Amino acid sequence: MEIIEENPYRFRMPAHGAMRVPGIVFASRKLLPMAQEDRSLEQVANVATLPGIVVASYAMPDVHWGYGFPIGGVAATDIDAGGVVSPGGVGFDISCGVRLLAAGVGRAELGSRLAGLMDTLGHTVPRGMHRGSVWQLTGPGQLERVLTGGAGYAVESGHGVARDLDRCEDGGRVEGADPSLVSRRAFERGLGQVGSLGSGNHFLEVQAVEEVYDDTAASAFGLHRDQVCVMIHCGSRGLGHQVCTDYVRSMEQVMSRYDIQVPDRQLACAPVESPEGGDYLRALAAATNYARANRQLLTATARRAFEAHLGSGLDLVYDVSHNLATIETHEVDGRPRRLCVHRKGATRALPPHHPDLPADLAGTGQPTLIPGTMGTASYVLAGVAGSPAFHSTCHGAGRTRSRHAAARGVSGRALREELESHGIAVRGTSWKGLAEEAPSAYKDITAVIEASEGARLCRKVARLVPLGVVKG
DNA sequence: ATGTGC
């Protein structure tokens, strides 16, 4: 496979075979995945064969192997040219994303109260593989309201304030959700999980702003040096997972009817303007709203802990997803086109003055939240004008070793000891789960951010460091 | 990511 270095942060894979467009990989030489350990560049080439794909199949600097599409992949298809939507281009954790809250206290004021705060968060934040959630729903009817109302429904029900919604992507609720297209099985899985972290790389962290790179943007976002923050990283739990499973199956069955051939079964897809494509997008919207409500409910739990221990509130800085497919208009070959933009492990980063931004953030661009590896750093970024991949950037550090390999190499107990020795309070649930998230299994988040900025996908606003971590 | 497998 030919890869041409166009500049230190941009690599091109010319179209070959069935590829309709080239592959573009934003990375440094050091971050570029090696074919023998990670087949994600092969996946970038596979995605480039999808009907209707425009411009390029993109990879962000944190790209790694995923189901069908790479994680860290961006692909847009032209709806009016038979463009397809593919559940594998969003991933199993629909609308997985990050929310950042800013406390009214600084690092020094938190001081010795950290341990007690972490104990309360450890006891009240539902997490892990099994059931348990902030919200005990009364039945499927109430879940329907979650699926159509998103974070807005959580706020209406007393779990938040109106201003929270101004600080969520899409106002906390996407249009077009149809609960009747979410299977009974997905309902059953989702019913007892609204307001829960899950497991894997999901977390709730208490963090501090370690460094500010852009004072104007940081101040518009409500952030300043040494401020205490809370970062929540989670998604749509078993409900989103089941929606993905259901629609992969449905599309596998109809692809031949639309005369679509793909090089990998995991790229199952259907035209956006087909019954199956449309149904998936309406179920996707429902799962998206579920994830937004989920993060809103965990916010309410974090606020109760902060109020009790510090007498401090938590203002929502922003909430943004990194696993979505959305209908957007972009100019392609000099003409505005209606596109279905898949972002899987990629975060939208709208430039300053984009019409979808809230008025008070128009000057700065979209806040883009990047969770780092446990015990390292997380970043707040902002969108920039003229970015090359449909206003997208990275979403995290990106794995270099599988969960299995990570757990083999590290002991969870030793990892906790090490984090605690650096002053980071750890409230976990499983030693194995902790080991699977060892920083040694991930790329260097700072190198990923540098490459993202170098490729002009975004700009840095602030770096956050962990003080305490609640893990699923 | 995930009732961590068809």
Coordinates of C-alpha atoms (C1' of nucleotides) in Angstrom, one line a residue:
Chain A
M1 CA 0.0 0.0 0.0
E2 CA 1.5 3.3 -1.1
I3 CA 1.6 6.2 1.4
I4 CA 3.0 9.6 0.4
E5 CA 4.1 12.1 2.9
E6 CA 2.6 15.4 1.8
N7 CA 3.8 17.3 4.8
P8 CA 4.9 16.3 8.3
Y9 CA 1.2 15.9 9.4
R10 CA -0.5 14.7 6.3
F11 CA -0.1 11.4 4.4
R12 CA -1.9 10.4 1.2
M13 CA -2.9 7.0 0.1
P14 CA -3.6 7.3 -3.7
A15 CA -6.9 5.6 -4.8
H16 CA -6.2 2.0 -6.1
G17 CA -8.4 -1.0 -6.8
A18 CA -12.0 -0.3 -5.9
M19 CA -11.2 2.9 -4.0
R20 CA -13.4 5.8 -5.3
V21 CA -11.4 8.5 -3.5
P22 CA -7.9 8.6 -1.9
G23 CA -7.2 8.0 1.8
I24 CA -5.8 11.0 3.8
V25 CA -4.2 10.2 7.1
F26 CA -3.4 13.1 9.5
A27 CA -0.6 11.9 11.7
S28 CA 3.1 12.3 12.3
R29 CA 5.6 9.6 11.1
K30 CA 5.8 8.3 14.6
L31 CA 2.0 8.1 15.0
L32 CA 1.4 6.4 11.6
P33 CA 0.0 2.9 12.3
M34 CA 2.3 0.1 11.3
A35 CA 0.6 -2.5 9.0
Q36 CA 2.1 -5.5 11.0
E37 CA 0.5 -4.4 14.3
D38 CA -2.7 -2.5 13.3
R39 CA -4.7 -2.9 10.1
S40 CA -6.4 0.4 10.3
L41 CA -4.9 1.9 7.1
E42 CA -6.3 -1.1 5.2
Q43 CA -9.7 -0.1 6.7
V44 CA -9.1 3.5 5.5
A45 CA -8.7 2.1 2.0
N46 CA -11.8 -0.1 2.4
V47 CA -14.0 2.9 3.5
A48 CA -12.9 4.7 0.3
T49 CA -14.8 2.1 -1.8
L50 CA -18.2 3.0 -0.3
P51 CA -20.9 4.3 -2.8
G52 CA -21.1 8.1 -2.8
I53 CA -18.0 8.8 -0.7
V54 CA -16.6 12.3 -1.5
V55 CA -13.2 13.9 -1.3
A56 CA -11.3 11.3 0.8
S57 CA -11.5 8.6 3.4
Y58 CA -9.9 10.4 6.4
A59 CA -8.0 9.1 9.4
M60 CA -7.3 11.3 12.5
P61 CA -3.9 11.1 14.3
D62 CA -5.4 8.7 16.9
V63 CA -6.6 6.2 14.3
H64 CA -6.6 2.5 15.2
W65 CA -8.3 -0.7 14.2
G66 CA -12.1 -0.9 14.6
Y67 CA -15.3 -2.7 13.4
G68 CA -15.3 -2.2 9.6
F69 CA -14.3 1.5 9.8
P70 CA -11.2 2.5 11.7
I71 CA -11.7 4.3 15.0
G72 CA -10.5 7.8 14.2
G73 CA -12.1 7.7 10.8
V74 CA -14.2 10.3 9.0
A75 CA -16.1 9.6 5.8
A76 CA -18.8 11.7 4.0
T77 CA -21.2 10.4 1.4
D78 CA -23.2 12.5 -1.1
I79 CA -26.9 11.8 -0.3
D80 CA -28.1 12.9 -3.7
A81 CA -25.5 10.7 -5.5
G82 CA -26.6 7.4 -3.9
G83 CA -24.4 7.9 -0.9
V84 CA -24.7 5.3 1.9
V85 CA -24.9 5.3 5.6
S86 CA -23.1 2.5 7.5
P87 CA -23.6 1.6 11.2
G88 CA -19.9 0.5 11.3
G89 CA -19.0 4.1 10.5
V90 CA -20.5 5.2 13.8
G91 CA -19.6 2.3 15.9
F92 CA -21.3 0.3 18.6
D93 CA -21.2 3.0 21.2
I94 CA -23.6 5.5 19.4
S95 CA -23.0 9.1 20.5
C96 CA -20.2 8.2 22.9
G97 CA -18.9 11.5 24.0
V98 CA -17.4 13.8 26.5
R99 CA -18.9 16.4 28.8
L100 CA -16.8 19.0 30.8
L101 CA -18.0 20.8 33.9
A102 CA -16.2 23.7 35.6
A103 CA -16.3 24.0 39.4
G104 CA -16.4 27.3 41.3
V105 CA -13.3 26.2 43.3
G106 CA -9.6 26.0 42.6
R107 CA -7.1 23.2 43.1
A108 CA -5.9 24.7 46.4
E109 CA -9.4 24.9 47.9
L110 CA -10.1 21.3 47.0
G111 CA -6.9 20.2 48.8
S112 CA -7.6 17.6 51.5
R113 CA -11.3 17.3 50.6
L114 CA -10.5 15.4 47.5
A115 CA -10.6 11.9 49.2
G116 CA -14.0 12.5 50.6
L117 CA -15.4 13.9 47.4
M118 CA -14.0 10.9 45.5
D119 CA -15.5 8.5 48.0
T120 CA -18.9 10.1 47.4
L121 CA -18.5 10.0 43.7
G122 CA -17.3 6.4 44.0
H123 CA -20.4 5.4 45.8
T124 CA -23.0 7.4 43.7
V125 CA -21.7 7.1 40.1
P126 CA -23.3 3.9 38.7
R127 CA -20.8 2.0 36.5
G128 CA -19.4 -1.3 35.4
M129 CA -20.9 -3.9 33.0
H130 CA -24.1 -4.6 35.0
R131 CA -27.3 -2.8 35.7
G132 CA -27.5 0.2 38.0
S133 CA -28.3 3.7 37.0
V134 CA -29.1 7.2 38.4
W135 CA -32.6 7.0 36.9
Q136 CA -35.1 4.3 37.6
L137 CA -37.5 4.6 34.7
T138 CA -41.1 3.8 35.2
G139 CA -41.4 1.9 31.9
P140 CA -41.0 1.9 28.2
G141 CA -43.1 5.1 27.9
Q142 CA -40.6 7.1 29.9
L143 CA -37.7 5.6 27.9
E144 CA -39.5 6.8 24.7
R145 CA -39.3 10.3 26.2
V146 CA -35.6 9.9 26.8
L147 CA -35.1 8.8 23.2
T148 CA -37.0 11.8 21.7
G149 CA -36.1 14.4 24.4
G150 CA -32.4 13.7 25.2
A151 CA -30.7 15.9 27.7
G152 CA -33.8 18.2 27.4
Y153 CA -36.0 15.6 28.9
A154 CA -33.6 15.1 31.8
V155 CA -33.5 18.8 32.5
E156 CA -37.3 19.1 32.3
S157 CA -37.5 16.3 34.9
G158 CA -35.4 18.3 37.3
H159 CA -31.9 17.0 36.5
G160 CA -30.2 20.1 35.4
V161 CA -30.8 23.7 34.4
A162 CA -31.8 25.3 31.1
R163 CA -28.3 26.7 30.5
D164 CA -27.0 23.2 30.4
L165 CA -28.8 22.7 27.1
D166 CA -27.2 25.8 25.5
R167 CA -23.8 24.1 26.2
C168 CA -24.7 20.8 24.5
E169 CA -24.0 20.0 20.9
D170 CA -27.4 20.2 19.2
G171 CA -29.0 21.7 22.3
G172 CA -28.8 18.3 23.9
R173 CA -31.4 16.8 21.6
V174 CA -31.2 15.8 18.0
E175 CA -34.3 15.9 15.7
G176 CA -35.7 12.9 13.8
A177 CA -35.5 10.3 16.6
D178 CA -38.1 7.6 16.2
P179 CA -38.4 5.2 19.2
S180 CA -40.6 2.8 17.2
L181 CA -37.4 2.0 15.1
V182 CA -35.5 0.9 18.3
S183 CA -36.0 -2.8 18.9
R184 CA -37.7 -4.2 21.9
R185 CA -34.4 -5.8 22.8
A186 CA -32.6 -2.5 22.7
F187 CA -35.4 -1.0 25.0
E188 CA -34.9 -3.9 27.4
R189 CA -31.1 -3.3 27.5
G190 CA -31.5 0.5 27.9
L191 CA -34.2 0.6 30.5
G192 CA -32.0 0.2 33.5
Q193 CA -29.0 2.1 32.3
V194 CA -30.0 5.8 32.0
G195 CA -27.4 7.6 34.1
S196 CA -24.5 5.1 34.2
L197 CA -20.9 5.2 33.0
G198 CA -20.4 1.7 31.6
S199 CA -17.0 0.3 31.5
G200 CA -13.9 0.2 29.2
N201 CA -12.4 3.6 28.6
H202 CA -15.4 5.4 30.1
F203 CA -14.8 7.4 33.2
L204 CA -15.7 10.4 35.4
E205 CA -12.6 12.4 36.4
V206 CA -12.0 15.3 38.7
Q207 CA -9.4 17.3 37.0
A208 CA -7.6 20.6 37.2
V209 CA -6.7 23.1 34.5
E210 CA -2.9 22.7 34.3
E211 CA -2.2 25.0 31.4
V212 CA -4.1 27.6 29.2
Y213 CA -2.8 28.1 25.6
D214 CA -5.5 30.5 24.5
D215 CA -6.7 32.9 27.1
T216 CA -9.6 34.4 25.0
A217 CA -11.1 31.0 24.1
A218 CA -10.5 29.6 27.6
S219 CA -12.3 32.6 29.2
A220 CA -15.2 32.2 26.7
F221 CA -15.5 28.6 27.7
G222 CA -15.4 29.6 31.4
L223 CA -12.0 28.0 32.2
H224 CA -8.9 29.4 33.9
R225 CA -5.7 28.0 35.3
D226 CA -5.9 25.8 38.5
Q227 CA -9.7 25.6 38.2
V228 CA -11.2 22.3 39.3
C229 CA -13.3 20.5 36.6
V230 CA -15.2 17.3 36.1
M231 CA -14.9 15.3 32.8
I232 CA -17.5 12.6 32.0
H233 CA -16.8 10.2 29.2
C234 CA -19.6 7.7 28.3
G235 CA -22.1 6.7 25.7
S236 CA -25.4 5.0 25.0
R237 CA -24.7 1.7 26.8
G238 CA -26.5 -1.5 25.8
L239 CA -29.2 0.4 23.9
G240 CA -26.8 2.0 21.4
H241 CA -25.0 -1.3 21.1
Q242 CA -28.2 -3.2 20.3
V243 CA -29.3 -0.5 17.7
C244 CA -25.9 -1.0 15.9
T245 CA -26.2 -4.8 16.0
D246 CA -29.8 -4.6 14.7
Y247 CA -29.1 -2.3 11.8
V248 CA -25.8 -4.1 10.7
R249 CA -27.9 -7.2 10.4
S250 CA -30.7 -5.4 8.5
M251 CA -28.3 -3.8 6.0
E252 CA -26.4 -7.0 5.4
Q253 CA -29.6 -8.5 4.2
V254 CA -30.5 -5.8 1.7
M255 CA -27.1 -4.7 0.3
S256 CA -27.4 -6.9 -2.7
R257 CA -30.9 -5.4 -3.5
Y258 CA -29.1 -2.0 -3.9
D259 CA -26.3 -3.7 -5.9
I260 CA -23.7 -2.6 -3.3
Q261 CA -20.5 -4.6 -2.9
V262 CA -18.0 -3.9 0.0
P263 CA -14.6 -5.4 0.6
D264 CA -15.4 -6.2 4.2
R265 CA -18.8 -7.5 5.6
Q266 CA -18.4 -5.2 8.5
L267 CA -18.9 -2.3 6.1
A268 CA -22.6 -3.2 5.8
C269 CA -24.5 -0.1 4.5
A270 CA -27.5 1.1 2.6
P271 CA -28.3 4.3 0.7
V272 CA -29.2 7.2 3.0
E273 CA -32.4 7.5 0.9
S274 CA -33.5 4.0 1.3
P275 CA -36.0 2.6 3.9
E276 CA -33.2 0.8 5.7
G277 CA -30.8 3.8 5.7
G278 CA -33.5 6.2 6.8
D279 CA -34.7 3.8 9.6
Y280 CA -31.1 3.5 10.9
L281 CA -30.7 7.3 11.0
R282 CA -33.9 7.7 13.0
A283 CA -32.9 4.9 15.4
L284 CA -29.4 6.5 15.6
A285 CA -31.0 9.8 16.6
A286 CA -32.9 8.0 19.3
A287 CA -29.7 6.4 20.7
T288 CA -27.9 9.7 20.4
N289 CA -30.6 11.3 22.6
Y290 CA -30.2 8.5 25.1
A291 CA -26.4 9.2 25.4
R292 CA -27.1 12.9 25.9
A293 CA -29.6 12.2 28.7
N294 CA -27.1 9.7 30.2
R295 CA -24.4 12.4 30.5
Q296 CA -27.0 14.9 31.8
L297 CA -28.0 12.5 34.7
L298 CA -24.4 11.8 35.6
T299 CA -23.9 15.6 35.8
A300 CA -26.7 15.8 38.3
T301 CA -24.9 13.2 40.5
A302 CA -21.6 15.0 40.2
R303 CA -23.3 18.3 41.2
R304 CA -24.7 16.7 44.4
A305 CA -21.3 15.5 45.4
F306 CA -19.7 18.9 44.8
E307 CA -22.4 20.7 46.6
A308 CA -22.1 18.4 49.6
H309 CA -18.3 18.5 49.9
L310 CA -17.3 21.9 48.6
G311 CA -20.5 24.0 48.5
S312 CA -19.7 24.5 44.9
G313 CA -21.7 24.3 41.7
L314 CA -20.6 22.8 38.4
D315 CA -21.2 24.9 35.2
L316 CA -21.4 22.9 31.9
V317 CA -18.6 24.0 29.6
Y318 CA -19.7 21.7 26.7
D319 CA -20.9 18.3 25.7
V320 CA -19.8 16.8 22.4
S321 CA -20.0 13.3 20.8
H322 CA -17.3 11.5 18.9
N323 CA -19.3 8.6 17.4
L324 CA -22.0 9.9 15.1
A325 CA -23.4 10.2 11.6
T326 CA -25.0 13.5 10.8
I327 CA -26.6 15.1 7.7
E328 CA -24.6 18.3 6.9
T329 CA -24.1 20.6 4.0
H330 CA -20.5 21.1 2.8
E331 CA -19.1 22.6 -0.4
V332 CA -17.6 19.9 -2.6
D333 CA -16.1 20.7 -6.0
G334 CA -17.4 24.3 -5.6
R335 CA -21.0 23.2 -5.0
P336 CA -22.9 22.8 -1.7
R337 CA -23.8 19.1 -1.2
R338 CA -26.0 17.3 1.3
L339 CA -23.6 14.8 3.0
C340 CA -23.9 12.1 5.5
V341 CA -20.8 12.6 7.6
H342 CA -19.6 9.6 9.6
R343 CA -17.4 10.4 12.5
K344 CA -16.2 7.3 14.4
G345 CA -13.7 8.2 17.1
A346 CA -13.6 11.7 15.6
T347 CA -14.9 14.9 17.1
R348 CA -16.7 17.7 15.3
A349 CA -14.8 21.0 15.6
L350 CA -16.8 23.8 14.0
P351 CA -14.9 26.9 13.0
P352 CA -15.5 30.4 14.4
H353 CA -18.8 31.9 13.1
H354 CA -20.3 28.6 12.1
P355 CA -24.1 29.0 12.1
D356 CA -24.6 26.0 14.4
L357 CA -22.6 27.5 17.2
P358 CA -24.3 29.2 20.2
A359 CA -24.0 33.0 19.8
D360 CA -21.5 33.5 22.7
L361 CA -19.1 31.0 21.2
A362 CA -19.2 32.3 17.7
G363 CA -15.9 34.1 18.0
T364 CA -14.0 31.1 19.4
G365 CA -15.2 28.0 17.4
Q366 CA -16.7 24.9 18.8
P367 CA -15.2 23.6 22.1
T368 CA -13.9 20.1 21.4
L369 CA -13.2 17.9 24.4
I370 CA -10.5 15.2 24.1
P371 CA -10.2 12.7 27.0
G372 CA -6.7 11.4 27.5
T373 CA -5.5 8.1 28.9
M374 CA -6.1 7.4 32.6
G375 CA -3.6 9.3 34.7
T376 CA -2.2 11.4 31.9
A377 CA -3.9 14.6 30.5
S378 CA -7.0 15.6 28.7
Y379 CA -7.4 18.6 26.3
V380 CA -9.8 21.3 25.4
L381 CA -9.5 22.3 21.8
A382 CA -11.4 24.6 19.5
G383 CA -12.4 24.4 15.8
V384 CA -10.5 26.5 13.2
A385 CA -11.4 28.0 9.9
G386 CA -10.3 26.1 6.8
S387 CA -9.9 22.7 8.5
P388 CA -9.6 19.9 5.9
A389 CA -11.8 17.0 7.1
F390 CA -15.4 18.3 7.2
H391 CA -14.7 20.1 10.5
S392 CA -13.4 17.1 12.4
T393 CA -10.5 16.3 14.7
C394 CA -9.2 13.5 17.0
H395 CA -11.1 12.0 19.9
G396 CA -8.5 10.6 22.3
A397 CA -5.2 9.0 22.6
G398 CA -6.0 5.9 20.5
R399 CA -5.1 2.4 21.5
T400 CA -1.9 0.7 20.5
R401 CA -2.5 -2.6 22.3
S402 CA -5.7 -4.6 22.6
R403 CA -7.5 -4.9 25.9
H404 CA -6.3 -8.4 26.2
A405 CA -2.6 -7.5 25.5
A406 CA -2.9 -4.6 27.9
A407 CA -4.3 -6.7 30.8
R408 CA -1.6 -9.3 30.2
G409 CA 1.2 -6.7 30.6
V410 CA 0.0 -4.8 33.7
S411 CA -1.5 -5.6 37.0
G412 CA -4.5 -3.5 38.0
R413 CA -3.3 -3.3 41.6
A414 CA 0.2 -2.0 40.6
L415 CA -1.4 0.5 38.3
R416 CA -3.6 1.9 41.0
E417 CA -0.6 2.1 43.4
E418 CA 1.3 4.1 40.7
L419 CA -1.6 6.5 40.1
E420 CA -2.1 7.0 43.9
S421 CA 1.6 7.7 44.3
H422 CA 1.2 10.5 41.8
G423 CA -1.6 11.9 44.0
I424 CA -4.4 10.6 41.7
A425 CA -7.3 9.1 43.7
V426 CA -8.7 6.0 42.0
R427 CA -12.2 4.6 42.5
G428 CA -12.4 1.6 40.3
T429 CA -14.7 -1.5 40.1
S430 CA -12.5 -4.2 38.5
W431 CA -8.8 -4.8 38.6
K432 CA -8.9 -6.3 35.1
G433 CA -10.8 -3.3 33.8
L434 CA -8.3 -1.0 35.3
A435 CA -5.4 -2.9 33.7
E436 CA -7.0 -2.8 30.3
E437 CA -6.9 1.0 30.4
A438 CA -3.2 1.2 31.3
P439 CA -1.6 4.2 29.7
S440 CA 1.0 1.9 28.2
A441 CA -1.7 0.5 25.9
Y442 CA -2.3 3.9 24.3
K443 CA -0.6 6.4 22.1
D444 CA 0.9 9.6 23.7
I445 CA -2.1 12.0 23.9
T446 CA 0.2 15.0 23.7
A447 CA 1.7 13.7 20.4
V448 CA -1.8 13.1 19.1
I449 CA -2.9 16.7 19.9
E450 CA 0.3 18.1 18.4
A451 CA -0.3 16.3 15.2
S452 CA -4.0 17.4 15.2
E453 CA -2.9 21.0 15.6
G454 CA -0.1 20.5 13.1
A455 CA -2.6 19.2 10.5
R456 CA -4.8 22.3 11.2
L457 CA -7.7 20.3 12.3
C458 CA -8.1 22.3 15.5
R459 CA -6.2 24.5 18.0
K460 CA -5.3 23.9 21.7
V461 CA -7.2 25.9 24.3
A462 CA -6.2 24.2 27.6
R463 CA -4.7 21.0 29.1
L464 CA -6.3 19.3 32.1
V465 CA -4.7 16.9 34.5
P466 CA -6.5 14.2 36.6
L467 CA -6.8 14.5 40.4
G468 CA -9.3 11.6 40.8
V469 CA -10.7 9.0 38.5
V470 CA -13.9 7.0 38.8
K471 CA -13.7 4.0 36.5
G472 CA -16.2 1.5 35.3
Chain B
dA1 C1' -17.8 -0.1 23.3
dT2 C1' -20.9 -4.6 24.8
dG3 C1' -25.7 -9.2 29.2
dT4 C1' -16.7 -8.9 26.7
dG5 C1' -19.1 -15.3 21.5
dC6 C1' -22.3 -17.9 16.7

